[in-house]
Coordinates of C-alpha atoms in Angstrom, one line a residue:
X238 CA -22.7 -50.9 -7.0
X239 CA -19.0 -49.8 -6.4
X240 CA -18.9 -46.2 -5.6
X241 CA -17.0 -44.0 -7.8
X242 CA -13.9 -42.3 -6.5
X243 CA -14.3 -38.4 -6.2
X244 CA -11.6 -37.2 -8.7
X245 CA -12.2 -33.3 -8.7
X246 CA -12.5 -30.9 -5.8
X247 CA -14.6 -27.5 -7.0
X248 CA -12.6 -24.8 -5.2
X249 CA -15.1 -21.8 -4.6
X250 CA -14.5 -18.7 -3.0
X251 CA -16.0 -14.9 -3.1
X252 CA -12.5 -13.6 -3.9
X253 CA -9.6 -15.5 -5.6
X254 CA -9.9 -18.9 -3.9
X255 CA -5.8 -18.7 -3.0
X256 CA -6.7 -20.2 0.5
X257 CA -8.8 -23.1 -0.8
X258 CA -7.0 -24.2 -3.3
X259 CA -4.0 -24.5 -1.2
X260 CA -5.7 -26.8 0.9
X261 CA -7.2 -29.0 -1.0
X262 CA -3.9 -29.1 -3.3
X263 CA -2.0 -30.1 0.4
X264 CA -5.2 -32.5 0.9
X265 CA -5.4 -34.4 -2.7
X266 CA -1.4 -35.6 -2.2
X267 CA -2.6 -37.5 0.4
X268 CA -4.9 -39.9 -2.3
X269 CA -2.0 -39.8 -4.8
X270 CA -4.0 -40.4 -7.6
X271 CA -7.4 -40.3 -6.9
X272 CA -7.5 -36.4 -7.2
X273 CA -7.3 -35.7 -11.0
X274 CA -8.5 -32.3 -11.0
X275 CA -8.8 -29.3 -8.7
X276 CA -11.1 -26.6 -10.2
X277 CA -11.7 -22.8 -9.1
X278 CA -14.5 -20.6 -9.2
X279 CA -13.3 -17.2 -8.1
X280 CA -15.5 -14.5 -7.9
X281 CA -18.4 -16.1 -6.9
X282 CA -21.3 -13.4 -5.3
X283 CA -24.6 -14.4 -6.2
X284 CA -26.9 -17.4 -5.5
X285 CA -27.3 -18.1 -9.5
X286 CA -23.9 -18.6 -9.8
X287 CA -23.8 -21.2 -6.7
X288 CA -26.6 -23.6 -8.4
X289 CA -24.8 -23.7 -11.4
X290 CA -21.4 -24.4 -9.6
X291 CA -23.8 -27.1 -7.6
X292 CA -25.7 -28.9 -10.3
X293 CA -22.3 -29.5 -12.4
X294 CA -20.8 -30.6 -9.4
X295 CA -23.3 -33.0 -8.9
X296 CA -23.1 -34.6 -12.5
X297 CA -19.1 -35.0 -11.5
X298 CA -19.3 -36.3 -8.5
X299 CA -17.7 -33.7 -6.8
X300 CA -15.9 -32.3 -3.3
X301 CA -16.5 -29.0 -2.8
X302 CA -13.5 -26.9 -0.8
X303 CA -14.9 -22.8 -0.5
X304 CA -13.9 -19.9 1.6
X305 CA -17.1 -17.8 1.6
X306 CA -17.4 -14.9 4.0
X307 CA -20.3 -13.5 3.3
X308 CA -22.6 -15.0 6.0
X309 CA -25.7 -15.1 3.7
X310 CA -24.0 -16.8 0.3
X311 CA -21.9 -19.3 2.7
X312 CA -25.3 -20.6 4.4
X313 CA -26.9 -20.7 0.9
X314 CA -23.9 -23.1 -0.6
X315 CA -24.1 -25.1 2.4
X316 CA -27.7 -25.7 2.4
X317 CA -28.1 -26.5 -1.5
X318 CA -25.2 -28.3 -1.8
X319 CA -26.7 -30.3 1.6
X320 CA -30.1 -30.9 -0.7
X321 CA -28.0 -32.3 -3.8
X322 CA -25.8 -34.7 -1.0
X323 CA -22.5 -32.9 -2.0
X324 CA -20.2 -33.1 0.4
X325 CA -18.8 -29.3 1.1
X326 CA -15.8 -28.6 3.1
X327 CA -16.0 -24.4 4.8
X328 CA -12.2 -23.4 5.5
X329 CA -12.7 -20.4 7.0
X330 CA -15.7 -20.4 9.0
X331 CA -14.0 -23.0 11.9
X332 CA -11.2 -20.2 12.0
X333 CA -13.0 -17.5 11.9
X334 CA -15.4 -18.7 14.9
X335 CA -12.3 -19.2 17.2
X336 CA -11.3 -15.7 16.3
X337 CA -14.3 -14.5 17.1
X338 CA -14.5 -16.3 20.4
X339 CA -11.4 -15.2 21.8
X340 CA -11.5 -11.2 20.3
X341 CA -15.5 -11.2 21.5
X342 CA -15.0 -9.3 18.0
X343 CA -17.5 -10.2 15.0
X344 CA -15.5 -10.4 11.3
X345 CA -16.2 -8.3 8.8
X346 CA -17.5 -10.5 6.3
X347 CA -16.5 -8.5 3.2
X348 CA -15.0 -10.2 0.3
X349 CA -11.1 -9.6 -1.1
X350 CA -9.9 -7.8 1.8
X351 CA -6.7 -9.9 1.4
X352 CA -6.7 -8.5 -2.1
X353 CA -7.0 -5.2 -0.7
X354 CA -4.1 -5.6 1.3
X355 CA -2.2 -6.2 -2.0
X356 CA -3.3 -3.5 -3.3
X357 CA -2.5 -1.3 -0.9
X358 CA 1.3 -3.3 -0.2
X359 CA 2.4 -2.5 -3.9
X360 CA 0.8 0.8 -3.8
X361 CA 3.9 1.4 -1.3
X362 CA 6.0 -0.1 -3.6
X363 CA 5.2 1.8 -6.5
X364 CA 5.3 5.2 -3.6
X365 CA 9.0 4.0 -2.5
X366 CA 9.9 3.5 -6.0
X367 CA 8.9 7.2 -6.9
X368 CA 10.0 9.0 -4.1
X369 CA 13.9 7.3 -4.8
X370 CA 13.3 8.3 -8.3
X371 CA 12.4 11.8 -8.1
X372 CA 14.5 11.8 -4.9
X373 CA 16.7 15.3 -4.4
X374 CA 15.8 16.7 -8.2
X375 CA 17.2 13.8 -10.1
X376 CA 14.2 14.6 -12.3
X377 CA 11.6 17.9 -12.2
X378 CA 9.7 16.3 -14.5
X379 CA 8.7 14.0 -11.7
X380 CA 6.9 16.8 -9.6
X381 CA 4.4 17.0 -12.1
X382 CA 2.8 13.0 -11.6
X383 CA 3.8 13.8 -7.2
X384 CA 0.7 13.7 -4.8
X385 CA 3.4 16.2 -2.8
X386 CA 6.5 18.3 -3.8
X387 CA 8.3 18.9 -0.8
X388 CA 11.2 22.5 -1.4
X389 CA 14.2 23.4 0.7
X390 CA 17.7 23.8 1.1
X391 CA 20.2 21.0 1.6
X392 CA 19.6 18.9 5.0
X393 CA 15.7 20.2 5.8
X394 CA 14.5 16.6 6.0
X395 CA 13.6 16.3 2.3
X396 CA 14.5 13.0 1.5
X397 CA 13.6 11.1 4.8
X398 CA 10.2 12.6 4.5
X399 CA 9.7 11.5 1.2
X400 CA 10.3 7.8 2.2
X401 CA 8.4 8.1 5.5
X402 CA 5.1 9.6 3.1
X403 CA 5.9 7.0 0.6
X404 CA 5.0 4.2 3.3
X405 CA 1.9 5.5 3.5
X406 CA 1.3 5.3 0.1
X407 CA 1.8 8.9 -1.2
X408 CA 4.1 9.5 -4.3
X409 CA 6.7 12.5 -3.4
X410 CA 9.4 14.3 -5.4
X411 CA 11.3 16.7 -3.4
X412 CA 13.5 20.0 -5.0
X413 CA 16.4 21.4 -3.3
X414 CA 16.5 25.0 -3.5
X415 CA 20.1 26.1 -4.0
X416 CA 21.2 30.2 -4.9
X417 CA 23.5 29.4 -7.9
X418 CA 20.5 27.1 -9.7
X419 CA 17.2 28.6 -10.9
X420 CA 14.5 26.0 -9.6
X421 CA 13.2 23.9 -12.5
X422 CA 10.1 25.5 -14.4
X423 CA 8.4 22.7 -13.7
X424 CA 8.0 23.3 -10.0
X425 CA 5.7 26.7 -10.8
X426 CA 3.8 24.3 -13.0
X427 CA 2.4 22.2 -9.9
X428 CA -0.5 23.3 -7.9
X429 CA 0.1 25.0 -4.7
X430 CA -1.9 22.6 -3.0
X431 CA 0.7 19.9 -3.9
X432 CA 4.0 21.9 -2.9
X433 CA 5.3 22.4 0.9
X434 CA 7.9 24.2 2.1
X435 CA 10.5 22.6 4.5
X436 CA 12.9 25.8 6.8
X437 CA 14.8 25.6 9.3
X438 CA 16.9 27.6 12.1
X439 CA 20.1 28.5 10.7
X440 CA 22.4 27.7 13.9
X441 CA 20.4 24.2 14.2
X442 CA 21.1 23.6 10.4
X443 CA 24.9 24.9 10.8
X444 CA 25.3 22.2 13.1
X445 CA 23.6 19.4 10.9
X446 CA 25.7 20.6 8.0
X447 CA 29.0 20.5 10.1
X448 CA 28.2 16.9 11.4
X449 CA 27.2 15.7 7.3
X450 CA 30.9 17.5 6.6
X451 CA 32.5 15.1 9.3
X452 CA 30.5 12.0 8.7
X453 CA 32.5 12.3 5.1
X454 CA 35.7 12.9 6.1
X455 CA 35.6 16.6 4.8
X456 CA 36.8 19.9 6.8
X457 CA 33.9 20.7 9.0
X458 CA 34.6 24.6 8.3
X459 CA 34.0 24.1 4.2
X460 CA 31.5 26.7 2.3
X461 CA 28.6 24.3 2.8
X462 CA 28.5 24.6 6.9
X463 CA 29.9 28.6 6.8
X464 CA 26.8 30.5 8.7
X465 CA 27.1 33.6 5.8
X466 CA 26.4 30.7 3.8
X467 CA 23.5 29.1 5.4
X468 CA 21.5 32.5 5.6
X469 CA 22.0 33.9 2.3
X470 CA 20.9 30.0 1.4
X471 CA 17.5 30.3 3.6
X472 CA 16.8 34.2 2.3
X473 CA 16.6 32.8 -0.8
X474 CA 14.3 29.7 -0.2
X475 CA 11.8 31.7 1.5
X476 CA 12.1 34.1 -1.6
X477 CA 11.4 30.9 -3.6
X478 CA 9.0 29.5 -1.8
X479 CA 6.9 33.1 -1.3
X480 CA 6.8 33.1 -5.1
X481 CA 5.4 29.5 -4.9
X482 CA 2.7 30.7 -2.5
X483 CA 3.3 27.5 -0.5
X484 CA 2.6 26.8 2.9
X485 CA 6.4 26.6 4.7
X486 CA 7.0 24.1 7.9
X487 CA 9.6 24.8 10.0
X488 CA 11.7 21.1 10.8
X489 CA 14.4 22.9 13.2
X490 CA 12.6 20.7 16.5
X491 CA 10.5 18.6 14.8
X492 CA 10.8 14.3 13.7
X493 CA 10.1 13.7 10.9
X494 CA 7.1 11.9 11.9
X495 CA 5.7 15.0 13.6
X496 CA 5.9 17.0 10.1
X497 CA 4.8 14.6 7.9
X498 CA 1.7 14.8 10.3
X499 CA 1.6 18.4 9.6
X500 CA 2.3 17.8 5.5
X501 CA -1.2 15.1 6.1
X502 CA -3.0 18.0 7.5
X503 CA -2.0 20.5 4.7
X504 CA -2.9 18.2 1.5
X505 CA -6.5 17.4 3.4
X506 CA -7.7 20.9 3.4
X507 CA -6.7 21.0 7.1
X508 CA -5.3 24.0 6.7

């Protein structure tokens, strides 16, 4: 009796079966058409759900392609599909031995971290997204849906903190605090845990300000960089930001990396 020509591969995996079903689409061009069908069951974290998967396969005469990492559900496919003579191909196991061989390091065997890791990527996104957004008080209304509010006068570091704490997921709106404009309500709405204060020393900032001036082509000596200026600006921030009973961080020697490792501290109750 002729054989019959396996037309389906049964693509199985504990997560979304991506991997696998790349493979065996890249595998079933090679047999032009004897490779109808390529079937996925994602999701797949019990035994119950294997035997079904098995004794359907069976009836169809069916390859089996899976990417399984949790140890005890991988053996148990590879042992029943072994009694019903199915032949089962394990994508990840080979890999993930060498791995383990050369980082003397054993996997974690979880399920959807990949997933995870797209969570977490357009979690950024969505962070990046906000912060540009709600970026220099385009918006108060944004402070409101902000894991952080970050407050101070004009070239404290406002905006290239938000960015740096949006890659690390957090959604920030940041306020400028200028004399001649009464900060929006909004920002006495949001709990103080939310809000930080960014200051600065007034000759370090008069130098920042004089360099921004020259970067555009302006006169170096203009309102914005005059040191009368710059105090009466920073008198009235800390005023502001007294009234906010927020904690204040002082940028004048500090990367930006060094504060946002302060801000981290301040939002987990580290201070």
């Amino acid at each position: 009796m002729e054989q019959k020509e396996y037309t389906t591969i049964y693509v199985v995996s504990d997560s979304l079966g991506e991997t696998a079903e790349l493979v065996a689409k890249a595998a079933s061009v090679q047999f032009n058409s004897y490779v109808g069908e390529i079937k996925k069951f994602p999701f797949i974290i019990d035994e119950e759900q294997i035997d079904e998967i098995i004794e359907e396969a069976f009836k169809q005469k069916c390859v089996i392609a899976f990417t399984i990492v949790t140890p005890e559900l991988r053996d148990y496919l590879v042992k029943t599909a072994e009694r019903w003579d199915i032949p089962v191909v394990d994508i990840m196991s080979p890999l993930l031995a060498a791995m383990e061989k050369t980082t003397h390091k054993q996997p974690r065997g979880e399920a959807g971290l990949n997933r995870k890791l797209d969570e977490d990527y357009f979690k950024k996104v969505e962070a990046i997204e906000f912060a540009v957004k709600y970026d220099d008080g385009k918006d108060p209304r944004g402070v409101k849906k902000a894991d952080v509010v970050l407050v101070g006068v004009s070239r404290t570091s406002k905006t290239p903190l938000s960015m740096y704490l949006a890659n690390r997921n957090l959604k920030v709106a940041n306020i400028p605090i200028v004399p001649e404009v009464e900060p929006p309500k909004e920002l006495y709405e949001v709990p103080t845990k939310k809000l930080i204060g960014l200051t600065t020393d007034p000759l370090k900032l008069n130098q920042i300000r004089q360099e921004r001036l020259r970067a555009l082509g302006l006169d170096e000596n203009a309102n914005y960089a005059n040191m009368e200026r710059i105090l009466s600006e920073l008198d009235y921030a800390e005023a502001i930001m007294k009234k906010l009973g927020c904690p204040v961080i002082d940028v004048s020697s500090r990367a930006v990396e060094e504060t946002a490792a302060i801000i981290f501290e301040i939002i987990r109750g580290g201070k």
